[in-house]
């Protein structure tokens, strides 16, 4: 690894543990798309993510999120590109609701993890460690391009008002089953969930209307 | 008052607010997100909370004033208020919202109206206290002290 890589990595991920091994993919800042209908929460999550060295885009609804990703139905012919790298975007759910059945369902539907609101810095740090470990593992089995692509981690919030978020939008925006879309993710979603103590104890859920 | 005295006053005031349950650890979390690059972060978030809450309280008053109460709508507003109060650490407001939602689920108008009064009361208390806290901080900065948080 040449010195430039090391310098840029250090500049961008200054809060990383010194013992972390350096890796080319770590020179990219991950881009997070945060979706939340609450302005207060958007402001907080944006700050939490920025302070953790993520690039952040915040949007206020699922339909805006799809627009941002270029997945809105108006533009497409109604067919979503099955091979799109966007399918690989990990989705993390944030919610204040704590219903076991819902969290299970979200995991089954493909969510990587849950964060119970209010979101804390420790939650974001945990996600970051998870992503770093994950991207390192995926680099071992994937060839160059994927490692260098900006990976977007989407955090979605349940919305209270019905927007035009119908079934087809949902299936396009979340990774399809099996749950983990990222190739070399931790063994299974249930064990990855239990390896994060606070999310195991604190449960989140998506609004039933949305699932 | 000199800076040291002002700082002590701020510390005691803040401690009291936590002790009385007006604020919880989420507020501390917000303070930790503030730094010299984002020196007004807490004030900004709290201001958004004030605006948002006032809007929601108005909506709630309107919704509960209707002949046929749309409890789903009322619940949606309370849920939002619960969420934002939780996000800034306004614990007492959040707690009233929990009770409020139960009354919504039971479709109990009287219970809801009672909670609306309660949540308005708690909101105005915490607003007042946060404004006092911010004023103390400004005084410290004006007196030449460094950023208190």
XYZ file of C-alpha atoms in Angstrom:
360
model
C 0.000 0.000 0.000
C 1.539 3.307 -0.944
C 1.793 6.244 1.379
C -0.930 8.302 -0.291
C -3.514 5.685 0.477
C -2.461 5.607 4.070
C -2.634 9.366 4.387
C -6.050 9.714 2.811
C -7.392 6.860 4.862
C -6.154 8.456 8.031
C -7.583 11.784 7.070
C -11.020 10.419 6.492
C -11.282 7.853 9.184
C -9.449 9.576 11.961
C -11.565 8.037 14.613
C -10.719 4.493 13.630
C -9.042 2.247 16.119
C -5.292 2.326 15.609
C -5.131 -1.429 15.463
C -7.437 -1.666 12.484
C -5.594 -2.964 9.506
C -5.442 -0.651 6.550
C -7.331 -1.641 3.501
C -7.856 0.077 0.151
C -11.636 0.039 0.494
C -11.386 2.038 3.679
C -10.250 5.067 1.711
C -13.834 5.547 0.513
C -16.256 7.287 2.794
C -19.482 5.371 2.834
C -22.539 7.301 1.795
C -25.596 6.922 3.939
C -29.092 7.782 2.828
C -31.125 8.528 5.938
C -34.879 8.489 5.616
C -37.037 9.998 8.345
C -40.225 12.009 8.367
C -39.186 13.922 11.487
C -37.126 17.031 10.896
C -35.663 16.830 14.395
C -34.550 13.251 13.824
C -33.104 14.046 10.414
C -30.954 16.725 11.960
C -29.753 14.445 14.722
C -29.021 11.465 12.512
C -27.235 13.662 10.023
C -24.926 14.934 12.734
C -24.395 11.482 14.190
C -23.390 10.170 10.790
C -21.225 13.107 9.775
C -19.330 13.046 13.039
C -18.698 9.363 12.326
C -17.164 10.237 8.960
C -19.997 9.221 6.714
C -21.269 11.189 3.785
C -24.945 11.847 4.447
C -28.031 12.590 2.445
C -31.282 12.974 4.340
C -34.730 12.653 2.826
C -38.117 12.886 4.396
C -39.939 9.919 2.910
C -39.691 6.568 1.208
C -40.751 8.020 -2.117
C -38.066 10.687 -1.888
C -35.574 7.961 -1.097
C -36.562 6.068 -4.212
C -36.315 9.226 -6.263
C -32.873 9.819 -4.930
C -31.823 6.318 -5.844
C -33.342 6.696 -9.288
C -35.905 4.010 -8.577
C -39.109 5.968 -8.817
C -41.744 4.313 -10.884
C -42.421 7.330 -13.095
C -38.975 7.137 -14.536
C -38.652 3.421 -14.878
C -40.787 1.359 -17.192
C -42.215 -0.371 -14.169
C -39.414 -2.891 -14.222
C -36.573 -2.614 -11.810
C -33.142 -3.610 -12.921
C -32.634 -6.913 -11.191
C -28.888 -6.744 -11.456
C -28.657 -3.249 -10.094
C -25.974 -2.693 -7.520
C -28.609 -0.741 -5.651
C -30.095 -4.034 -4.585
C -26.986 -4.571 -2.556
C -27.552 -1.524 -0.419
C -27.864 -2.646 3.168
C -30.925 -1.328 4.922
C -30.976 -0.523 8.597
C -34.248 0.250 10.291
C -34.574 2.879 12.984
C -37.706 2.975 15.025
C -39.021 3.802 18.441
C -41.469 0.909 18.375
C -40.513 -2.247 20.185
C -42.510 -5.173 18.907
C -40.704 -8.472 18.599
C -42.845 -9.785 15.779
C -42.134 -6.724 13.708
C -38.409 -6.775 14.186
C -38.334 -10.408 13.176
C -40.323 -9.663 10.094
C -38.063 -6.806 9.113
C -35.022 -9.005 9.459
C -36.684 -11.700 7.421
C -37.531 -9.160 4.756
C -33.896 -8.230 4.507
C -33.042 -5.505 6.975
C -29.478 -5.749 8.198
C -30.133 -4.392 11.601
C -32.316 -2.357 13.860
C -31.543 0.676 15.833
C -33.996 1.706 18.493
C -34.575 5.398 18.738
C -33.332 7.663 20.071
C -30.239 6.890 18.047
C -26.943 7.327 19.827
C -23.369 7.723 18.745
C -22.618 4.216 19.980
C -25.240 2.837 17.573
C -23.590 4.549 14.629
C -20.126 3.456 15.726
C -21.309 -0.097 15.922
C -22.731 0.113 12.420
C -19.496 1.542 11.178
C -17.479 -1.301 12.646
C -19.933 -3.741 11.126
C -19.633 -2.117 7.709
C -15.866 -2.015 7.808
C -15.616 -5.648 8.745
C -18.169 -6.460 6.132
C -16.455 -4.558 3.339
C -13.169 -6.204 4.165
C -14.743 -9.625 3.914
C -16.481 -8.817 0.676
C -13.209 -7.650 -0.810
C -11.713 -11.042 -0.292
C -14.293 -12.694 -2.464
C -15.216 -9.930 -4.909
C -13.181 -8.416 -7.652
C -12.037 -4.786 -7.770
C -15.015 -2.717 -8.869
C -17.376 -3.638 -6.140
C -14.809 -2.810 -3.489
C -14.385 0.655 -4.884
C -18.032 1.469 -5.380
C -19.577 3.866 -2.889
C -21.633 1.722 -0.639
C -24.753 3.342 0.593
C -26.202 2.269 3.834
C -29.800 3.251 4.036
C -31.452 3.941 7.311
C -35.163 3.943 7.130
C -37.706 5.170 9.537
C -41.295 4.164 9.692
C -43.548 6.909 8.517
C -46.790 7.673 10.125
C -48.679 9.144 7.246
C -49.478 6.987 4.303
C -47.531 8.169 1.358
C -47.523 6.462 -1.979
C -45.308 3.782 -0.634
C -46.831 0.710 -2.124
C -45.656 -2.859 -2.231
C -43.655 -2.585 -5.401
C -41.653 0.295 -4.002
C -40.845 -1.701 -0.936
C -39.668 -4.741 -2.776
C -37.440 -2.640 -4.984
C -35.868 -0.676 -2.231
C -34.925 -3.405 0.158
C -32.544 -6.242 -0.486
C -34.436 -9.309 -1.554
C -34.433 -12.470 0.496
C -32.247 -14.137 1.665
C -31.793 -11.437 4.212
C -28.192 -10.379 3.778
C -27.563 -8.869 0.427
C -23.932 -8.241 1.175
C -21.952 -11.253 0.095
C -19.788 -12.032 3.047
C -21.849 -10.712 5.851
C -21.807 -12.258 9.318
C -23.126 -15.846 9.394
C -26.813 -15.046 9.656
C -28.943 -12.065 10.407
C -30.142 -13.468 13.671
C -26.669 -13.921 14.998
C -25.631 -10.522 13.746
C -28.577 -9.085 15.571
C -27.688 -10.788 18.798
C -24.090 -9.729 18.527
C -25.231 -6.166 19.020
C -26.373 -6.089 22.607
C -28.438 -2.955 22.469
C -30.418 -4.006 19.447
C -31.080 -7.421 20.935
C -32.452 -5.854 24.069
C -34.117 -2.951 22.366
C -36.421 -3.863 19.561
C -37.625 -1.790 16.694
C -40.277 -2.336 14.126
C -41.647 -1.025 10.933
C -45.196 0.093 10.748
C -47.335 -2.861 9.787
C -48.989 -0.995 6.956
C -45.672 -0.737 5.249
C -44.710 -4.400 5.273
C -20.771 37.250 38.162
C -17.488 35.898 36.972
C -17.106 33.049 34.527
C -16.395 30.456 37.205
C -19.543 31.369 39.083
C -21.628 31.331 35.919
C -20.261 27.926 35.021
C -21.081 26.585 38.428
C -24.569 27.980 38.125
C -25.004 26.330 34.744
C -23.733 23.041 36.064
C -26.092 23.109 39.024
C -29.023 24.093 36.875
C -28.363 21.354 34.360
C -27.954 18.769 37.091
C -31.293 19.810 38.551
C -33.024 19.448 35.196
C -31.719 15.907 34.890
C -32.610 15.126 38.449
C -36.185 16.324 37.997
C -36.558 14.314 34.824
C -36.940 17.222 32.447
C -33.943 16.015 30.491
C -32.435 12.577 30.067
C -29.210 11.104 28.687
C -30.248 11.769 25.119
C -29.741 15.461 25.805
C -26.222 14.678 26.966
C -25.738 12.766 23.733
C -26.675 15.898 21.779
C -24.210 17.933 23.779
C -21.507 15.457 22.854
C -22.261 15.996 19.194
C -21.488 19.673 19.512
C -17.963 20.894 18.887
C -16.098 23.963 17.708
C -17.134 23.189 14.112
C -20.778 22.905 15.108
C -21.025 25.192 18.114
C -24.778 25.759 17.864
C -25.856 22.228 17.229
C -27.882 21.775 20.415
C -29.622 25.121 20.101
C -30.466 24.344 16.478
C -31.930 20.935 17.195
C -33.875 22.213 20.172
C -35.245 25.097 18.094
C -36.474 22.607 15.522
C -38.067 20.700 18.362
C -39.838 23.836 19.598
C -41.211 24.644 16.137
C -42.238 21.079 15.506
C -43.907 20.700 18.895
C -45.899 23.876 18.580
C -47.175 22.761 15.219
C -48.118 19.363 16.609
C -49.845 20.804 19.659
C -51.949 23.012 17.392
C -52.840 20.053 15.219
C -53.762 18.047 18.277
C -56.033 20.768 19.607
C -57.756 20.954 16.227
C -58.107 17.209 15.871
C -59.572 16.811 19.344
C -61.998 19.630 18.718
C -63.732 17.762 15.917
C -67.177 16.241 16.336
C -65.974 12.808 15.351
C -62.466 12.458 16.625
C -60.074 10.900 14.161
C -58.051 8.947 16.698
C -55.700 7.639 14.067
C -54.740 11.193 13.230
C -54.408 12.170 16.871
C -52.241 9.132 17.501
C -50.043 9.967 14.535
C -49.390 13.459 15.892
C -48.693 12.174 19.387
C -46.335 9.587 17.965
C -44.391 12.331 16.223
C -44.253 14.417 19.374
C -43.135 11.399 21.352
C -40.409 10.749 18.820
C -38.990 14.230 18.677
C -39.116 14.734 22.442
C -37.288 11.451 22.844
C -34.682 12.526 20.321
C -33.742 15.615 22.295
C -34.111 14.036 25.715
C -37.276 15.841 26.817
C -38.239 12.959 29.048
C -41.331 14.291 30.757
C -42.927 15.314 27.476
C -42.144 11.888 26.069
C -43.744 10.166 29.045
C -47.009 12.054 28.758
C -47.084 11.090 25.084
C -46.976 7.420 26.031
C -50.070 7.810 28.196
C -51.646 9.942 25.506
C -51.240 7.183 22.935
C -52.931 4.702 25.235
C -55.982 6.953 25.429
C -55.937 7.193 21.638
C -55.944 3.449 21.364
C -58.865 3.281 23.790
C -60.599 6.004 21.790
C -61.058 7.949 24.986
C -61.637 11.603 24.110
C -61.656 12.856 27.668
C -58.448 11.065 28.425
C -56.919 12.541 25.309
C -57.978 16.049 26.216
C -56.511 15.640 29.655
C -53.246 14.450 28.143
C -53.216 17.322 25.726
C -53.325 19.741 28.635
C -50.626 17.796 30.403
C -48.347 17.635 27.410
C -48.801 21.346 26.746
C -47.853 22.005 30.334
C -44.787 19.778 30.238
C -43.753 21.229 26.931
C -43.911 24.800 28.182
C -41.939 23.826 31.290
C -39.134 22.192 29.345
C -39.100 25.007 26.805
C -38.702 27.505 29.568
C -35.941 25.526 31.228
C -34.013 24.958 28.018
C -34.220 28.638 27.182
C -32.838 29.444 30.615
C -30.051 26.953 30.049
C -29.147 28.508 26.710
C -29.204 31.982 28.243
C -26.759 30.869 30.923
C -24.474 29.509 28.235
C -24.594 32.749 26.302
C -23.714 34.636 29.445
C -20.691 32.428 29.930
C -19.542 33.010 26.376
C -20.164 36.753 26.703
C -18.158 36.853 29.908
C -15.252 35.434 27.973
C -15.634 31.847 29.042
C -15.056 28.992 26.642
C -17.937 26.951 25.255
C -19.510 25.360 28.289
C -20.390 22.056 26.690
